[in-house]
Amino acid sequence: MADEVVLLDFWPSPFGMRLRIALAEKGIKHEYKEEDLKNKSPLLLKSNPVHKKIPVLIHNGKPVSESLIALQYIDETWNDNAPLLPSDPYLRSQAKFWAEFVDKKVADFGRKVCMTKGEEQEAAKNGLLDCIELLEGELGEKPYFGGETLGFVDVTLVPCYGWLSVYEKFGNFSIEAEHPVFIAWGKRCLQKKSVSKSLPDQQKLYDFVVQLRKRHEIE
Amino acid sequence: MGGVKLVATTQSFFCTRVQWALKLKGVEYEFIEEDLRNKSPILLKYNPVYKKVPVLVHHDTPIAESLVILEYIDETWKENPLLPQDPCDRAAARFWAKFADEKVVFGVWTACTMEGEGKEKAIEAALESLAHLEKQIEGKKFFGGEQIGYLDLVLGWIPHWLNTMEEVGGMKLLEAEKFPCLIEWGQNFIHTPLIKECIPPREKLIEYLTASLSYLRSLAAKKP
């Protein structure tokens, strides 16, 4: 029986981007369904009744929600190529630890840099820079967090790299100046087709946030 | 496989869940009690990112974050598997573990700490999140099926810690009519010998929670 894979997503979502990259890395044929978050589809509401959020991966009718959980599901189900997690339990634990760190901290700081102002925005900028510094430490001399190839942490973090120039514009700061290692890593990831075709155009992202800020009356 | 240490506190259920996992797998370990008001150099060295317990140290290598530790334990010691085999079931277990840690724990603690008007709303939110768990355990002995599994360990704070929080927070959440299955599961779980031997004495837990509550309320009172 042929696998039926559907991804419910929203184009600017860094969480959705993770799954796009993973599916592309593993060459998994799937149907991409763009959700209108102001008018959520019955399929989304049925597939993720608890949170009603994207992304949701639907494999042969069974939904998997939460991007890191779906990444692990993809890695365990399509385990014959492009492994995202290493086989050693300790290295796996470190990858999961750092992916959770990115999930908990980086995305939230990034969102606040775009959607707040004044003191709250300053705190978010500093938070984001602190996170990037810690992550650079973890990356060390390796080309990717996964070693010689893209791994779990790379796939989790690279969407934030995709949002970088947007964070810099709204936060009025330069991440590149302070963190060349992080930038070099991001550019290296972008050379992979699975990444470059999964990250949206930065200008489009910028315009999206401008509209969002207007709607939320942030000046 | 030797050299297992657990840097933890007796009161924290994030730590107890790791103890349960080690005991279920028959792993010997050294328990290193941490004083969170006066964090040791060991903790700061082993968990520089969060400076929190629990930290599992295996062959001098630290692993932090309780859910990450549970999966490490499951992959390193293969007897009595904690997570199910099927990727779909594994994803479901992980989903509910994340939901429980983010929504249920937070919701119950908020209901506990809130006073006045906000308390009713916080209680409602906590009940809503607990209702999801009631649905998940319906018709099953344990969340893991016939045996205790990953999700039972993650939710294992409910039978002992939750009712202590109810007492300290002056509220009732787990009522028999609304949560018959969750209550029955809780009793089955907490009376399992391996599980029971790790839980902190009730009086100590009440003391600890009461102190935490006073501290948090005093911080809230100081805010402008």
XYZ file of C-alpha atoms in Angstrom, chain B residues 20 25 59 62 108 159:
6
model
C 10.982 5.195 38.893
C 14.898 -1.251 34.752
C 30.014 7.313 33.367
C 25.538 14.378 32.438
C -2.689 22.752 38.566
C -1.836 10.417 42.666
